[in-house]
Amino acid sequence: MIDGAAVDTRPTKIMYVAEATAHGGRNGYVTSQDGQLELKVAMPPALGGDGNGTNPEQLFAAGFSACFHNALVLVGRRAGLDLTGSTVAAKVGIGPNKQHGYGLAVALSVSLPVLDADVAAKLVDAAHEVCPYSNATRGNIEVTILLG
């Protein structure tokens, strides 16, 4: 929000569309339309499954971490910053919510080893405004960003 008004983060133009199909829900497999993705999906042991496959939370963590890291690189490049050795790790948690459904929470751990703490913090804030995953989740789920 800027001055109490909601900020519209919807795309003004669609530049790419990803397609994936789930077969069997959390105990099946997922494929992408272009054939680049074909993964077995299984419930993790913490949710009563055998864990013999990936799960939607791992896929979301992979997507969010890659997207956020790219936003850091983009914003850093524009500012002329050195992001050598930078990484972003994501943890995605799932659990029951108050509406008798399920919700997610995300923790992003950002490492910017060659930047001083103040510059790194400003870069992370700027990337959080640019990243499509950040924009999609803002106000919907808790996203914590740890800079270390």
GROMACS .gro file of C-alpha atoms in nm:
model
  148
    1MET     CA    1   0.000   0.000   0.000
    2ILE     CA    2   0.110   0.350  -0.076
    3ASP     CA    3  -0.054   0.616   0.141
    4GLY     CA    4  -0.326   0.367   0.239
    5ALA     CA    5  -0.419   0.282  -0.121
    6ALA     CA    6  -0.379  -0.070  -0.256
    7VAL     CA    7  -0.114  -0.099  -0.527
    8ASP     CA    8  -0.223  -0.277  -0.844
    9THR     CA    9   0.047  -0.537  -0.925
   10ARG     CA   10  -0.143  -0.716  -1.202
   11PRO     CA   11   0.048  -0.752  -1.532
   12THR     CA   12  -0.035  -0.501  -1.804
   13LYS     CA   13   0.077  -0.750  -2.069
   14ILE     CA   14   0.122  -1.129  -2.050
   15MET     CA   15   0.467  -1.215  -2.186
   16TYR     CA   16   0.475  -1.588  -2.108
   17VAL     CA   17   0.227  -1.852  -1.991
   18ALA     CA   18   0.341  -2.168  -1.810
   19GLU     CA   19   0.115  -2.472  -1.826
   20ALA     CA   20   0.123  -2.769  -1.593
   21THR     CA   21  -0.120  -3.051  -1.526
   22ALA     CA   22  -0.163  -3.253  -1.208
   23HIS     CA   23  -0.262  -3.618  -1.234
   24GLY     CA   24  -0.373  -3.771  -0.904
   25GLY     CA   25  -0.336  -3.466  -0.681
   26ARG     CA   26  -0.077  -3.493  -0.403
   27ASN     CA   27  -0.020  -3.862  -0.474
   28GLY     CA   28   0.034  -3.869  -0.848
   29TYR     CA   29   0.248  -3.676  -1.090
   30VAL     CA   30   0.275  -3.336  -1.255
   31THR     CA   31   0.373  -3.255  -1.611
   32SER     CA   32   0.434  -2.935  -1.803
   33GLN     CA   33   0.286  -2.874  -2.145
   34ASP     CA   34   0.634  -2.838  -2.301
   35GLY     CA   35   0.759  -3.169  -2.157
   36GLN     CA   36   1.032  -3.004  -1.945
   37LEU     CA   37   0.867  -3.110  -1.621
   38GLU     CA   38   0.753  -3.458  -1.527
   39LEU     CA   39   0.767  -3.527  -1.155
   40LYS     CA   40   0.620  -3.776  -0.915
   41VAL     CA   41   0.423  -3.603  -0.641
   42ALA     CA   42   0.375  -3.753  -0.296
   43MET     CA   43   0.251  -3.640   0.042
   44PRO     CA   44   0.540  -3.564   0.278
   45PRO     CA   45   0.567  -3.782   0.589
   46ALA     CA   46   0.467  -3.486   0.810
   47LEU     CA   47   0.129  -3.488   0.632
   48GLY     CA   48   0.084  -3.864   0.647
   49GLY     CA   49   0.246  -3.964   0.320
   50ASP     CA   50   0.549  -4.173   0.229
   51GLY     CA   51   0.749  -3.876   0.093
   52ASN     CA   52   0.843  -4.076  -0.215
   53GLY     CA   53   0.825  -3.780  -0.452
   54THR     CA   54   0.827  -3.403  -0.454
   55ASN     CA   55   0.533  -3.200  -0.325
   56PRO     CA   56   0.364  -2.870  -0.412
   57GLU     CA   57   0.538  -2.687  -0.126
   58GLN     CA   58   0.882  -2.787  -0.258
   59LEU     CA   59   0.783  -2.672  -0.607
   60PHE     CA   60   0.655  -2.341  -0.467
   61ALA     CA   61   0.978  -2.296  -0.267
   62ALA     CA   62   1.186  -2.361  -0.578
   63GLY     CA   63   0.984  -2.116  -0.785
   64PHE     CA   64   0.977  -1.842  -0.521
   65SER     CA   65   1.351  -1.868  -0.445
   66ALA     CA   66   1.448  -1.861  -0.814
   67CYS     CA   67   1.214  -1.573  -0.891
   68PHE     CA   68   1.321  -1.368  -0.589
   69HIS     CA   69   1.689  -1.427  -0.667
   70ASN     CA   70   1.629  -1.309  -1.023
   71ALA     CA   71   1.458  -0.994  -0.889
   72LEU     CA   72   1.765  -0.932  -0.669
   73VAL     CA   73   1.995  -0.970  -0.969
   74LEU     CA   74   1.781  -0.738  -1.181
   75VAL     CA   75   1.759  -0.465  -0.916
   76GLY     CA   76   2.125  -0.511  -0.822
   77ARG     CA   77   2.240  -0.484  -1.184
   78ARG     CA   78   2.036  -0.166  -1.231
   79ALA     CA   79   2.212  -0.020  -0.923
   80GLY     CA   80   2.556  -0.139  -1.037
   81LEU     CA   81   2.599  -0.371  -0.738
   82ASP     CA   82   2.816  -0.683  -0.715
   83LEU     CA   83   2.601  -0.987  -0.629
   84THR     CA   84   2.881  -1.243  -0.650
   85GLY     CA   85   2.796  -1.548  -0.438
   86SER     CA   86   2.439  -1.438  -0.368
   87THR     CA   87   2.174  -1.700  -0.294
   88VAL     CA   88   1.810  -1.719  -0.195
   89ALA     CA   89   1.670  -2.019  -0.008
   90ALA     CA   90   1.297  -2.059   0.052
   91LYS     CA   91   1.109  -2.253   0.316
   92VAL     CA   92   0.739  -2.303   0.255
   93GLY     CA   93   0.525  -2.419   0.545
   94ILE     CA   94   0.172  -2.553   0.525
   95GLY     CA   95  -0.081  -2.592   0.802
   96PRO     CA   96  -0.446  -2.553   0.895
   97ASN     CA   97  -0.599  -2.206   0.896
   98LYS     CA   98  -0.891  -2.054   1.090
   99GLN     CA   99  -1.132  -2.114   0.801
  100HIS     CA  100  -1.094  -2.494   0.829
  101GLY     CA  101  -0.874  -2.502   0.519
  102TYR     CA  102  -0.498  -2.480   0.479
  103GLY     CA  103  -0.260  -2.191   0.446
  104LEU     CA  104   0.103  -2.131   0.357
  105ALA     CA  105   0.385  -1.932   0.513
  106VAL     CA  106   0.716  -1.852   0.344
  107ALA     CA  107   1.059  -1.770   0.483
  108LEU     CA  108   1.320  -1.647   0.236
  109SER     CA  109   1.684  -1.655   0.346
  110VAL     CA  110   1.889  -1.414   0.137
  111SER     CA  111   2.268  -1.416   0.131
  112LEU     CA  112   2.447  -1.119  -0.025
  113PRO     CA  113   2.803  -1.181   0.097
  114VAL     CA  114   2.984  -0.893  -0.076
  115LEU     CA  115   2.737  -0.615   0.015
  116ASP     CA  116   2.726  -0.422   0.338
  117ALA     CA  117   2.416  -0.476   0.553
  118ASP     CA  118   2.243  -0.142   0.475
  119VAL     CA  119   2.287  -0.176   0.099
  120ALA     CA  120   2.177  -0.541   0.113
  121ALA     CA  121   1.862  -0.452   0.309
  122LYS     CA  122   1.764  -0.183   0.056
  123LEU     CA  123   1.826  -0.424  -0.231
  124VAL     CA  124   1.609  -0.691  -0.067
  125ASP     CA  125   1.327  -0.439  -0.014
  126ALA     CA  126   1.348  -0.331  -0.379
  127ALA     CA  127   1.351  -0.692  -0.502
  128HIS     CA  128   1.045  -0.768  -0.285
  129GLU     CA  129   0.856  -0.498  -0.479
  130VAL     CA  130   0.971  -0.633  -0.819
  131CYS     CA  131   0.936  -1.012  -0.770
  132PRO     CA  132   0.611  -1.152  -0.916
  133TYR     CA  133   0.589  -1.413  -0.638
  134SER     CA  134   0.621  -1.138  -0.376
  135ASN     CA  135   0.351  -0.939  -0.551
  136ALA     CA  136   0.123  -1.242  -0.579
  137THR     CA  137   0.157  -1.338  -0.213
  138ARG     CA  138   0.161  -0.988  -0.055
  139GLY     CA  139  -0.133  -0.958   0.182
  140ASN     CA  140  -0.230  -1.323   0.128
  141ILE     CA  141   0.034  -1.519   0.317
  142GLU     CA  142   0.307  -1.438   0.564
  143VAL     CA  143   0.642  -1.390   0.390
  144THR     CA  144   0.943  -1.338   0.613
  145ILE     CA  145   1.274  -1.232   0.461
  146LEU     CA  146   1.589  -1.308   0.656
  147LEU     CA  147   1.907  -1.138   0.545
  148GLY     CA  148   2.224  -1.308   0.650
   0.00000   0.00000   0.00000
